[in-house]
Amino acid sequence: MGISGDIWVWIGAFLTFSIMSFLYKDNPFYKFAEHLFVGVSAAYWMCMGIWQTLVPNLIAKLHPPVVSEILPAASTKPAEYSYIIPLVLGIMFLMRLSPKGAWISRWALAFIVGTTAGSYLTRYLRSDFLGQIQYSIIPLISIEDGSFSFVGTISNIIIFLGVFCGLIYFFFSKEHKGTFGVASKVGIYILMITFGAGFGYTVMARISLLVGRMQFIFGDWLGIISR
Amino acid sequence: MAKQENLFDKMMSIDRRVIYLLLGLAVIVPAIFPFDVPVATTPEVESVFHFVDSLGTGDYLFLGVDYDPSTMAELHPMTKAILSQCFSQDVKVIITALSQNGPGMVESIINEIADQYGAKNHIDYCFLGYKPYPGIVVLNMGVNFKLTFPNDYYGASLDTIPVMQGIKNYTECAGVIDVCAGNIADMWIQFGNGRYGVPLALGVTGVMASDYYPYLQSGQIFGLMPGMKGAAEYESLSGYKTTGIRSMAYQTSTHVIILAFIIISNIGWFLSRKEEKKIG
């Protein structure tokens, strides 16, 4: 163990400190690291798009011999001319860059929006709407392996009350008074507990990111701790 | 005349840089003077471990490593532990990286774990790489991997890869474990489990965790590893201990600091209210 001799680790440490310096106040080091990150991410994304998507899924399909050097297996397959359709849609999408022809991109966009909405709607209804309703309608008395389960029963009652009171809180057609108001209040407490749990997890997540960087600084860079 | 700041006001307006400094120290001190924190395992993580543990030679597992370096501190330990468990049990693994900035990072982690166990690319595992639109990718892979990935990450045709022979889509795998940051988990729930019925478990960041517990209760996922705590639990169960379990010491010290600040600021708030009431 000892301080790293790898130049990339040193660059990583410098960029980590540059980003963290924002905690004190905005400064040129932070700005440099931020802009570098945005630039590198965009370039990386673009390269991934070209080599992982455009080349194997479009160029190799339309004119296989072109990719004989990089994708030998794909280059021996016959051309699939149906891929002209996504090519045309892609070109239409790029028309967005032209001030006069920008309207053409709307057709490609409409195709994406339509297919995405269509495919997601039914799946979302099944998994997030019907699925959740189905599994919220549960018996209040829990029987496990033929015998009464106290923990299971308490759990089912909490789920039932949580869903019921939570829904009442969002029922705005009746004034939240009396028994209805009490149920609504229970609903808001349950929501607050949910938000609290979510916030607790968020704190853990953010601390995890700090821990990750510290492990890099003290482990990979300074070599004080083992990774 | 400006109101003089009393002790209670000071308790509620501690300079944020002081808080950052103390939090930094709370991470640095356990890094230099490490201590162990007991990690109690939960049923949701145990079920993921037991599922992978039940797999044997020739079984297939689909592993989605769908995050990028921004969340690697939380999710890397899970991926490492699962991969090491699979390779040690001779389970074949098919891997994707559906986060656009992730493939390079995923490649390096696969190589690291594969080297430890002598696992070979195309024989013991296949890294399919990245494709955009994760919803469509998950949907297509439920029919045939080749629809979206005619070639793997290294450009080899799936037809020529030994580990991909005899397996068409992920429904033919024993199950799917998706370690992810972002909404790719939703795609797996909606399409992978919802449409194709594949057994699904998730490893998610802490921020996402509370959103995915309802799917655990409903049985749409059979296991859930929430954030670094989930990673530490999995490491504790699998015995492959790296940064996940060690990070629990850092988590403990920082959480103590945060709790202390919450208590201090609340005491300050209640006492200053009392003072205000007294003054009228």
Coordinates of N, CA, C and O in Angstrom, one line a residue, chain B residues 111-280:
Chain B
N111 N -14.6 -8.0 -15.9 CA -13.2 -8.5 -16.1 C -12.6 -8.8 -14.7 O -11.9 -9.8 -14.5
E112 N -12.8 -7.9 -13.8 CA -12.2 -8.0 -12.4 C -12.6 -9.3 -11.7 O -11.8 -10.1 -11.3
I113 N -14.0 -9.5 -11.7 CA -14.5 -10.7 -11.0 C -14.2 -11.9 -11.8 O -13.9 -13.0 -11.2
A114 N -14.3 -11.9 -13.1 CA -14.1 -13.1 -14.0 C -12.6 -13.5 -13.8 O -12.4 -14.7 -13.7
D115 N -11.7 -12.6 -13.7 CA -10.3 -13.0 -13.5 C -10.1 -13.7 -12.2 O -9.3 -14.6 -12.1
Q116 N -10.8 -13.3 -11.1 CA -10.7 -13.9 -9.8 C -11.1 -15.4 -9.8 O -10.6 -16.2 -9.1
Y117 N -12.1 -15.7 -10.7 CA -12.7 -17.0 -10.7 C -12.3 -17.8 -12.0 O -12.8 -18.9 -12.2
G118 N -11.5 -17.2 -12.8 CA -11.1 -17.9 -14.1 C -12.3 -18.0 -15.0 O -12.3 -18.9 -15.9
A119 N -13.3 -17.2 -14.9 CA -14.5 -17.3 -15.8 C -14.1 -16.7 -17.2 O -13.4 -15.7 -17.2
K120 N -14.6 -17.3 -18.2 CA -14.2 -16.9 -19.6 C -15.3 -16.2 -20.3 O -16.5 -16.8 -20.3
N121 N -15.0 -15.1 -21.0 CA -16.0 -14.4 -21.9 C -16.4 -15.4 -23.0 O -15.6 -16.1 -23.5
H122 N -17.7 -15.4 -23.3 CA -18.4 -16.2 -24.3 C -18.5 -17.7 -23.9 O -19.2 -18.4 -24.5
I123 N -17.8 -18.1 -22.8 CA -18.0 -19.5 -22.3 C -18.8 -19.5 -21.1 O -19.8 -20.2 -20.9
D124 N -18.5 -18.6 -20.1 CA -19.2 -18.6 -18.8 C -20.1 -17.4 -18.7 O -21.0 -17.4 -17.9
Y125 N -19.9 -16.4 -19.5 CA -20.7 -15.2 -19.5 C -20.7 -14.5 -20.8 O -19.8 -14.8 -21.7
C126 N -21.7 -13.7 -21.1 CA -21.8 -12.9 -22.3 C -22.2 -11.5 -21.9 O -23.2 -11.3 -21.2
F127 N -21.4 -10.5 -22.3 CA -21.7 -9.1 -22.0 C -22.3 -8.5 -23.3 O -21.6 -8.3 -24.3
L128 N -23.6 -8.2 -23.2 CA -24.3 -7.7 -24.4 C -24.1 -6.2 -24.7 O -24.2 -5.8 -25.8
G129 N -23.8 -5.5 -23.6 CA -23.5 -4.1 -23.8 C -24.8 -3.2 -23.6 O -25.7 -3.5 -22.9
Y130 N -24.7 -2.1 -24.4 CA -25.7 -1.0 -24.3 C -26.5 -0.8 -25.5 O -26.0 -1.0 -26.6
K131 N -27.8 -0.6 -25.4 CA -28.7 -0.1 -26.5 C -29.6 0.9 -25.9 O -30.0 0.8 -24.7
P132 N -30.0 1.9 -26.6 CA -30.9 3.0 -26.1 C -32.3 2.5 -25.9 O -32.7 1.4 -26.5
Y133 N -33.2 3.2 -25.3 CA -34.6 2.9 -25.1 C -34.7 1.6 -24.3 O -35.1 0.6 -24.9
P134 N -34.5 1.7 -23.0 CA -34.5 0.4 -22.2 C -35.8 -0.3 -22.3 O -35.8 -1.6 -22.2
G135 N -36.9 0.4 -22.4 CA -38.2 -0.3 -22.4 C -38.3 -1.2 -23.6 O -38.7 -2.4 -23.5
I136 N -37.9 -0.7 -24.8 CA -38.0 -1.5 -26.0 C -37.0 -2.6 -25.9 O -37.2 -3.7 -26.4
V137 N -35.8 -2.3 -25.4 CA -34.8 -3.4 -25.2 C -35.3 -4.5 -24.4 O -35.2 -5.7 -24.8
V138 N -35.9 -4.2 -23.2 CA -36.4 -5.3 -22.3 C -37.5 -6.0 -23.0 O -37.6 -7.3 -22.9
L139 N -38.4 -5.3 -23.7 CA -39.5 -5.9 -24.4 C -38.9 -6.9 -25.5 O -39.4 -8.1 -25.6
N140 N -38.0 -6.5 -26.3 CA -37.4 -7.3 -27.3 C -36.7 -8.5 -26.8 O -36.7 -9.6 -27.4
M141 N -35.9 -8.3 -25.7 CA -35.1 -9.4 -25.2 C -36.0 -10.5 -24.6 O -35.6 -11.6 -24.5
G142 N -37.3 -10.2 -24.3 CA -38.2 -11.2 -23.9 C -38.6 -12.1 -25.0 O -39.1 -13.2 -24.7
V143 N -38.4 -11.7 -26.2 CA -38.7 -12.5 -27.4 C -37.4 -13.2 -27.9 O -37.4 -14.4 -28.0
N144 N -36.4 -12.4 -28.1 CA -35.1 -12.9 -28.6 C -34.0 -11.9 -28.4 O -34.2 -10.7 -28.8
F145 N -33.0 -12.4 -27.8 CA -31.8 -11.4 -27.5 C -31.3 -10.8 -28.8 O -30.9 -9.7 -28.8
K146 N -31.4 -11.6 -29.9 CA -30.8 -11.2 -31.2 C -31.5 -10.0 -31.8 O -31.0 -9.3 -32.6
L147 N -32.8 -9.8 -31.4 CA -33.6 -8.7 -32.0 C -32.9 -7.4 -31.7 O -32.8 -6.5 -32.5
T148 N -32.4 -7.2 -30.4 CA -31.8 -6.0 -30.0 C -30.3 -6.1 -30.1 O -29.6 -5.1 -30.4
F149 N -29.8 -7.2 -29.7 CA -28.3 -7.4 -29.7 C -27.9 -8.5 -30.7 O -27.7 -9.7 -30.3
P150 N -27.8 -8.1 -32.0 CA -27.3 -9.1 -32.9 C -25.9 -9.5 -32.6 O -25.4 -10.7 -32.9
N151 N -25.1 -8.6 -32.0 CA -23.7 -8.9 -31.6 C -23.6 -8.5 -30.1 O -24.4 -7.7 -29.6
D152 N -22.6 -9.1 -29.5 CA -22.3 -8.7 -28.1 C -21.5 -7.4 -28.0 O -21.3 -6.7 -29.1
Y153 N -21.1 -7.0 -26.9 CA -20.4 -5.7 -26.7 C -19.1 -5.6 -27.5 O -18.7 -4.6 -27.9
Y154 N -18.5 -6.8 -27.7 CA -17.2 -6.8 -28.5 C -17.4 -7.1 -30.0 O -16.4 -7.3 -30.7
G155 N -18.7 -7.1 -30.4 CA -18.9 -7.2 -31.9 C -19.1 -8.6 -32.3 O -19.2 -8.8 -33.5
A156 N -19.0 -9.6 -31.5 CA -19.1 -11.0 -31.9 C -20.6 -11.3 -32.1 O -21.4 -10.9 -31.2
S157 N -20.9 -12.0 -33.2 CA -22.3 -12.4 -33.4 C -22.8 -13.3 -32.3 O -22.1 -14.3 -32.0
L158 N -24.0 -13.2 -31.9 CA -24.6 -14.1 -30.8 C -24.6 -15.5 -31.3 O -24.6 -16.4 -30.6
D159 N -24.7 -15.7 -32.7 CA -24.8 -17.0 -33.3 C -23.5 -17.8 -33.0 O -23.5 -19.0 -33.0
T160 N -22.4 -17.0 -32.8 CA -21.1 -17.7 -32.7 C -20.6 -17.8 -31.3 O -19.5 -18.3 -31.0
I161 N -21.4 -17.3 -30.3 CA -21.0 -17.3 -28.9 C -21.5 -18.5 -28.2 O -22.7 -18.8 -28.1
P162 N -20.6 -19.4 -27.7 CA -21.0 -20.7 -27.1 C -22.1 -20.5 -26.0 O -23.0 -21.3 -26.0
V163 N -21.9 -19.6 -25.1 CA -22.8 -19.5 -24.0 C -24.2 -19.0 -24.4 O -25.1 -19.3 -23.7
M164 N -24.3 -18.5 -25.6 CA -25.6 -18.0 -26.0 C -26.3 -19.1 -26.9 O -27.4 -18.8 -27.4
Q165 N -25.7 -20.2 -27.1 CA -26.4 -21.3 -27.8 C -27.4 -22.0 -26.9 O -27.1 -22.3 -25.8
G166 N -28.6 -22.2 -27.4 CA -29.6 -22.9 -26.7 C -30.4 -22.0 -25.7 O -31.2 -22.5 -24.9
I167 N -30.1 -20.8 -25.8 CA -30.9 -19.8 -25.0 C -31.4 -18.7 -25.9 O -30.5 -18.1 -26.6
K168 N -32.7 -18.4 -25.9 CA -33.2 -17.5 -26.9 C -33.5 -16.1 -26.2 O -33.2 -15.1 -26.8
N169 N -34.1 -16.2 -25.1 CA -34.5 -15.0 -24.4 C -34.4 -15.1 -22.9 O -34.1 -16.2 -22.4
Y170 N -34.7 -14.0 -22.1 CA -34.5 -14.1 -20.7 C -35.5 -14.9 -19.9 O -35.3 -15.3 -18.8
T171 N -36.6 -15.3 -20.6 CA -37.6 -16.1 -19.9 C -37.0 -17.6 -19.8 O -37.5 -18.3 -19.0
E172 N -36.0 -17.9 -20.6 CA -35.4 -19.2 -20.5 C -34.3 -19.2 -19.4 O -33.7 -20.2 -19.1
C173 N -34.0 -18.0 -18.8 CA -33.1 -17.9 -17.7 C -33.8 -18.3 -16.4 O -35.1 -18.2 -16.4
A174 N -33.1 -18.7 -15.4 CA -33.8 -19.0 -14.1 C -34.4 -17.7 -13.5 O -35.4 -17.8 -12.8
G175 N -33.9 -16.6 -13.8 CA -34.5 -15.3 -13.4 C -33.6 -14.1 -13.8 O -32.6 -14.3 -14.4
V176 N -34.1 -13.0 -13.4 CA -33.4 -11.7 -13.8 C -33.2 -11.0 -12.5 O -34.0 -10.8 -11.6
I177 N -31.9 -10.5 -12.3 CA -31.6 -9.6 -11.3 C -31.2 -8.3 -11.9 O -30.2 -8.3 -12.7
D178 N -31.9 -7.2 -11.6 CA -31.5 -5.9 -12.2 C -30.9 -5.0 -11.1 O -31.7 -4.6 -10.2
V179 N -29.7 -4.7 -11.3 CA -29.0 -3.8 -10.3 C -29.0 -2.4 -11.1 O -28.4 -2.3 -12.1
C180 N -29.8 -1.5 -10.6 CA -30.0 -0.3 -11.4 C -30.2 1.0 -10.7 O -30.6 1.0 -9.5
A181 N -30.0 2.1 -11.4 CA -30.3 3.4 -10.9 C -31.1 4.1 -11.9 O -30.7 4.1 -13.1
G182 N -32.3 4.6 -11.6 CA -33.1 5.2 -12.6 C -34.3 4.3 -12.9 O -34.6 3.3 -12.2
N183 N -35.0 4.6 -14.0 CA -36.3 4.0 -14.2 C -36.2 2.7 -15.0 O -37.3 2.2 -15.4
I184 N -35.0 2.1 -15.2 CA -34.9 0.9 -15.9 C -35.6 -0.3 -15.1 O -36.2 -1.2 -15.7
A185 N -35.6 -0.1 -13.8 CA -36.3 -1.1 -12.9 C -37.8 -1.2 -13.3 O -38.4 -2.3 -13.3
D186 N -38.4 0.0 -13.6 CA -39.8 0.0 -14.0 C -40.0 -0.8 -15.3 O -41.0 -1.5 -15.4
M187 N -39.1 -0.7 -16.2 CA -39.2 -1.5 -17.5 C -39.2 -3.0 -17.2 O -39.9 -3.7 -17.8
W188 N -38.3 -3.4 -16.3 CA -38.2 -4.8 -15.9 C -39.5 -5.2 -15.3 O -40.0 -6.4 -15.5
I189 N -40.1 -4.4 -14.4 CA -41.3 -4.8 -13.7 C -42.5 -4.9 -14.7 O -43.2 -5.8 -14.8
Q190 N -42.5 -3.8 -15.6 CA -43.7 -3.8 -16.5 C -43.6 -4.8 -17.6 O -44.6 -5.4 -18.0
F191 N -42.4 -4.9 -18.2 CA -42.2 -5.8 -19.4 C -41.7 -7.2 -19.0 O -42.3 -8.2 -19.4
G192 N -40.6 -7.2 -18.2 CA -40.0 -8.5 -17.9 C -40.9 -9.3 -17.1 O -41.2 -10.5 -17.4
N193 N -41.4 -8.8 -16.0 CA -42.3 -9.5 -15.1 C -43.7 -9.4 -15.5 O -44.4 -10.4 -15.6
G194 N -44.2 -8.2 -15.9 CA -45.6 -8.0 -16.2 C -46.0 -8.7 -17.5 O -47.0 -9.4 -17.5
R195 N -45.2 -8.7 -18.5 CA -45.6 -9.3 -19.7 C -45.1 -10.7 -19.9 O -45.8 -11.6 -20.3
Y196 N -43.8 -10.9 -19.5 CA -43.3 -12.3 -19.8 C -43.2 -13.1 -18.5 O -42.8 -14.3 -18.6
G197 N -43.5 -12.6 -17.4 CA -43.6 -13.3 -16.1 C -42.3 -13.9 -15.6 O -42.3 -14.9 -14.9
V198 N -41.2 -13.3 -16.0 CA -39.9 -13.8 -15.5 C -39.7 -13.4 -14.0 O -40.0 -12.3 -13.6
P199 N -39.2 -14.4 -13.2 CA -38.9 -14.0 -11.8 C -37.9 -12.9 -11.7 O -36.8 -13.0 -12.4
L200 N -38.2 -11.8 -11.0 CA -37.4 -10.6 -11.0 C -37.0 -10.2 -9.6 O -37.8 -10.2 -8.7
A201 N -35.7 -9.8 -9.4 CA -35.3 -9.2 -8.2 C -34.5 -7.9 -8.6 O -34.0 -7.8 -9.7
L202 N -34.5 -6.9 -7.7 CA -33.9 -5.7 -8.0 C -32.9 -5.3 -6.9 O -33.0 -5.6 -5.7
G203 N -31.8 -4.6 -7.4 CA -30.9 -4.0 -6.5 C -30.9 -2.5 -6.9 O -30.7 -2.2 -8.0
V204 N -31.3 -1.7 -6.0 CA -31.6 -0.3 -6.3 C -30.8 0.7 -5.4 O -30.3 0.3 -4.3
T205 N -30.7 1.9 -5.8 CA -30.1 2.9 -4.9 C -31.0 3.3 -3.8 O -32.2 3.0 -3.8
G206 N -30.4 3.8 -2.7 CA -31.2 4.2 -1.5 C -32.4 5.1 -1.9 O -33.5 5.0 -1.3
V207 N -32.1 6.1 -2.8 CA -33.1 7.0 -3.1 C -34.4 6.3 -3.7 O -35.5 6.7 -3.5
M208 N -34.1 5.2 -4.5 CA -35.2 4.5 -5.1 C -35.9 3.5 -4.2 O -37.1 3.1 -4.5
A209 N -35.3 3.1 -3.2 CA -35.7 1.9 -2.4 C -37.2 2.0 -2.0 O -37.9 1.0 -2.2
S210 N -37.6 3.1 -1.4 CA -39.0 3.1 -0.8 C -40.0 3.0 -1.9 O -41.2 2.6 -1.7
D211 N -39.7 3.4 -3.2 CA -40.6 3.3 -4.3 C -40.9 1.9 -4.7 O -41.9 1.6 -5.4
Y212 N -39.9 1.0 -4.4 CA -40.0 -0.4 -4.9 C -40.5 -1.4 -3.9 O -40.7 -2.6 -4.3
Y213 N -40.7 -1.0 -2.7 CA -41.2 -1.9 -1.7 C -42.6 -2.4 -2.0 O -42.9 -3.6 -1.7
P214 N -43.5 -1.5 -2.5 CA -44.8 -2.0 -2.9 C -44.8 -3.2 -3.9 O -45.6 -4.1 -3.8
Y215 N -43.8 -3.2 -4.8 CA -43.7 -4.3 -5.7 C -43.3 -5.6 -5.0 O -43.6 -6.7 -5.5
L216 N -42.5 -5.5 -3.9 CA -42.1 -6.6 -3.2 C -43.3 -7.2 -2.4 O -43.5 -8.4 -2.5
Q217 N -44.1 -6.3 -1.9 CA -45.3 -6.8 -1.1 C -46.3 -7.5 -2.1 O -46.9 -8.5 -1.7
S218 N -46.4 -6.9 -3.3 CA -47.3 -7.5 -4.3 C -46.8 -8.8 -4.9 O -47.5 -9.4 -5.7
G219 N -45.5 -9.1 -4.7 CA -45.0 -10.3 -5.3 C -44.5 -10.1 -6.7 O -44.1 -11.1 -7.4
Q220 N -44.5 -8.9 -7.2 CA -44.0 -8.7 -8.6 C -42.5 -8.8 -8.7 O -42.0 -9.0 -9.7
I221 N -41.8 -8.5 -7.6 CA -40.4 -8.8 -7.5 C -40.2 -9.8 -6.3 O -41.0 -9.7 -5.3
F222 N -39.3 -10.7 -6.4 CA -39.2 -11.7 -5.3 C -38.1 -11.2 -4.3 O -38.0 -11.8 -3.2
G223 N -37.3 -10.2 -4.6 CA -36.3 -9.7 -3.7 C -35.9 -8.3 -4.0 O -36.1 -7.8 -5.1
L224 N -35.4 -7.6 -3.0 CA -35.0 -6.2 -3.2 C -33.7 -5.9 -2.3 O -33.7 -6.2 -1.1
M225 N -32.7 -5.4 -3.0 CA -31.5 -5.0 -2.3 C -31.5 -3.4 -2.3 O -31.2 -2.8 -3.3
P226 N -31.8 -2.8 -1.1 CA -31.9 -1.3 -1.1 C -30.6 -0.7 -0.7 O -30.1 -0.8 0.4
G227 N -30.0 0.0 -1.7 CA -28.8 0.8 -1.4 C -27.6 0.1 -0.8 O -27.5 -1.2 -0.9
M228 N -26.8 0.8 -0.1 CA -25.6 0.2 0.5 C -25.9 -0.8 1.6 O -25.2 -1.7 1.8
K229 N -27.0 -0.6 2.3 CA -27.4 -1.5 3.3 C -27.7 -2.9 2.7 O -27.3 -3.9 3.2
G230 N -28.4 -2.8 1.6 CA -28.7 -4.1 0.8 C -27.4 -4.7 0.4 O -27.3 -6.0 0.5
A231 N -26.5 -3.9 -0.1 CA -25.2 -4.5 -0.6 C -24.5 -5.1 0.6 O -23.9 -6.2 0.4
A232 N -24.5 -4.4 1.7 CA -23.7 -5.0 2.9 C -24.4 -6.3 3.3 O -23.7 -7.3 3.7
E233 N -25.7 -6.4 3.3 CA -26.4 -7.6 3.7 C -26.0 -8.7 2.7 O -25.8 -9.9 3.1
Y234 N -26.0 -8.4 1.4 CA -25.7 -9.4 0.4 C -24.3 -9.9 0.6 O -24.0 -11.1 0.5
E235 N -23.4 -9.0 0.9 CA -22.0 -9.4 1.1 C -21.9 -10.3 2.3 O -21.1 -11.2 2.3
S236 N -22.6 -9.9 3.4 CA -22.6 -10.7 4.6 C -23.1 -12.1 4.4 O -22.5 -13.1 4.9
L237 N -24.1 -12.2 3.5 CA -24.7 -13.6 3.3 C -23.7 -14.4 2.3 O -23.5 -15.6 2.6
S238 N -23.2 -13.7 1.3 CA -22.4 -14.4 0.3 C -20.9 -14.7 0.8 O -20.2 -15.5 0.3
G239 N -20.5 -13.9 1.8 CA -19.1 -14.0 2.2 C -18.1 -13.3 1.4 O -16.9 -13.3 1.6
Y240 N -18.6 -12.6 0.3 CA -17.7 -11.9 -0.6 C -17.7 -10.4 -0.1 O -18.5 -9.6 -0.5
K241 N -16.8 -10.2 0.9 CA -16.9 -8.9 1.6 C -15.9 -7.9 0.9 O -14.7 -8.1 0.9
T242 N -16.5 -6.8 0.4 CA -15.7 -5.7 -0.1 C -16.1 -4.4 0.5 O -16.2 -4.3 1.8
T243 N -16.4 -3.4 -0.3 CA -16.7 -2.1 0.3 C -18.1 -2.0 0.9 O -18.3 -1.1 1.7
G244 N -19.0 -2.8 0.5 CA -20.4 -2.7 1.0 C -20.4 -2.9 2.6 O -20.9 -2.0 3.3
I245 N -19.9 -3.9 3.1 CA -19.9 -4.2 4.5 C -19.1 -3.2 5.3 O -19.4 -2.8 6.4
R246 N -17.9 -2.8 4.7 CA -17.0 -1.9 5.3 C -17.7 -0.5 5.4 O -17.4 0.3 6.4
S247 N -18.5 -0.2 4.5 CA -19.1 1.1 4.4 C -20.2 1.3 5.6 O -20.6 2.5 5.8
M248 N -20.6 0.3 6.2 CA -21.6 0.4 7.2 C -21.0 1.2 8.4 O -21.8 1.9 9.1
A249 N -19.7 1.1 8.6 CA -19.1 1.9 9.7 C -19.2 3.4 9.4 O -19.5 4.2 10.3
Y250 N -18.9 3.7 8.1 CA -19.0 5.1 7.7 C -20.5 5.6 7.8 O -20.7 6.7 8.3
Q251 N -21.4 4.7 7.4 CA -22.8 5.1 7.4 C -23.2 5.4 8.9 O -23.9 6.3 9.2
T252 N -22.8 4.5 9.8 CA -23.2 4.6 11.2 C -22.7 6.0 11.8 O -23.4 6.7 12.4
S253 N -21.4 6.3 11.5 CA -20.8 7.5 12.1 C -21.5 8.8 11.5 O -21.8 9.7 12.2
T254 N -21.8 8.8 10.2 CA -22.4 9.9 9.6 C -23.9 10.1 10.0 O -24.4 11.2 10.3
H255 N -24.5 8.9 10.2 CA -25.9 9.0 10.6 C -26.0 9.5 12.1 O -27.0 10.2 12.4
V256 N -25.1 9.2 12.9 CA -25.0 9.7 14.3 C -24.9 11.2 14.2 O -25.6 11.9 14.9
I257 N -24.0 11.7 13.3 CA -23.9 13.2 13.2 C -25.2 13.8 12.7 O -25.6 14.9 13.3
I258 N -25.8 13.2 11.7 CA -27.0 13.8 11.2 C -28.1 13.8 12.2 O -28.8 14.8 12.4
L259 N -28.2 12.7 13.0 CA -29.3 12.6 14.0 C -29.0 13.7 15.1 O -29.9 14.4 15.5
A260 N -27.7 13.9 15.4 CA -27.4 14.9 16.4 C -27.8 16.3 15.9 O -28.4 17.1 16.7
F261 N -27.5 16.6 14.6 CA -27.9 17.9 14.1 C -29.4 18.1 14.1 O -30.0 19.1 14.4
I262 N -30.2 17.0 13.8 CA -31.6 17.1 13.7 C -32.1 17.4 15.2 O -33.0 18.2 15.4
I263 N -31.6 16.7 16.1 CA -32.0 16.9 17.5 C -31.6 18.3 18.0 O -32.5 19.0 18.5
I264 N -30.4 18.8 17.7 CA -30.0 20.1 18.1 C -30.9 21.2 17.5 O -31.4 22.1 18.2
S265 N -31.2 21.0 16.2 CA -32.0 22.1 15.5 C -33.4 22.1 16.0 O -34.0 23.1 16.2
N266 N -33.9 20.9 16.4 CA -35.3 20.8 16.9 C -35.4 21.4 18.3 O -36.4 22.1 18.6
I267 N -34.4 21.1 19.1 CA -34.4 21.6 20.5 C -34.3 23.2 20.3 O -35.1 23.9 21.0
G268 N -33.4 23.7 19.4 CA -33.3 25.1 19.2 C -34.7 25.7 18.8 O -35.1 26.8 19.3
W269 N -35.4 25.0 17.9 CA -36.6 25.5 17.4 C -37.7 25.6 18.5 O -38.4 26.6 18.7
F270 N -37.8 24.5 19.3 CA -38.8 24.5 20.3 C -38.5 25.5 21.4 O -39.4 26.2 21.9
L271 N -37.2 25.6 21.8 CA -36.9 26.6 22.8 C -37.0 28.0 22.4 O -37.5 28.9 23.1
S272 N -36.7 28.3 21.1 CA -36.9 29.7 20.6 C -38.3 30.0 20.5 O -38.7 31.2 20.8
R273 N -39.2 29.0 20.2 CA -40.7 29.3 20.2 C -41.2 29.6 21.6 O -42.0 30.6 21.8
K274 N -40.6 28.9 22.5 CA -41.0 29.1 23.9 C -40.6 30.5 24.3 O -41.4 31.3 25.0
E275 N -39.4 30.9 23.9 CA -38.9 32.3 24.3 C -39.7 33.3 23.6 O -40.1 34.3 24.3
E276 N -40.1 33.1 22.3 CA -40.9 34.1 21.6 C -42.3 34.3 22.3 O -42.8 35.4 22.4
K277 N -42.9 33.1 22.8 CA -44.2 33.2 23.4 C -44.1 34.0 24.7 O -45.0 34.7 25.1
K278 N -42.9 33.8 25.4 CA -42.7 34.5 26.7 C -42.7 36.0 26.5 O -43.3 36.7 27.2
I279 N -42.0 36.4 25.4 CA -41.8 37.8 25.1 C -43.2 38.4 24.6 O -43.6 39.5 24.9
G280 N -43.9 37.5 23.9 CA -45.3 37.9 23.4 C -45.3 38.3 22.0 O -45.1 39.2 21.4

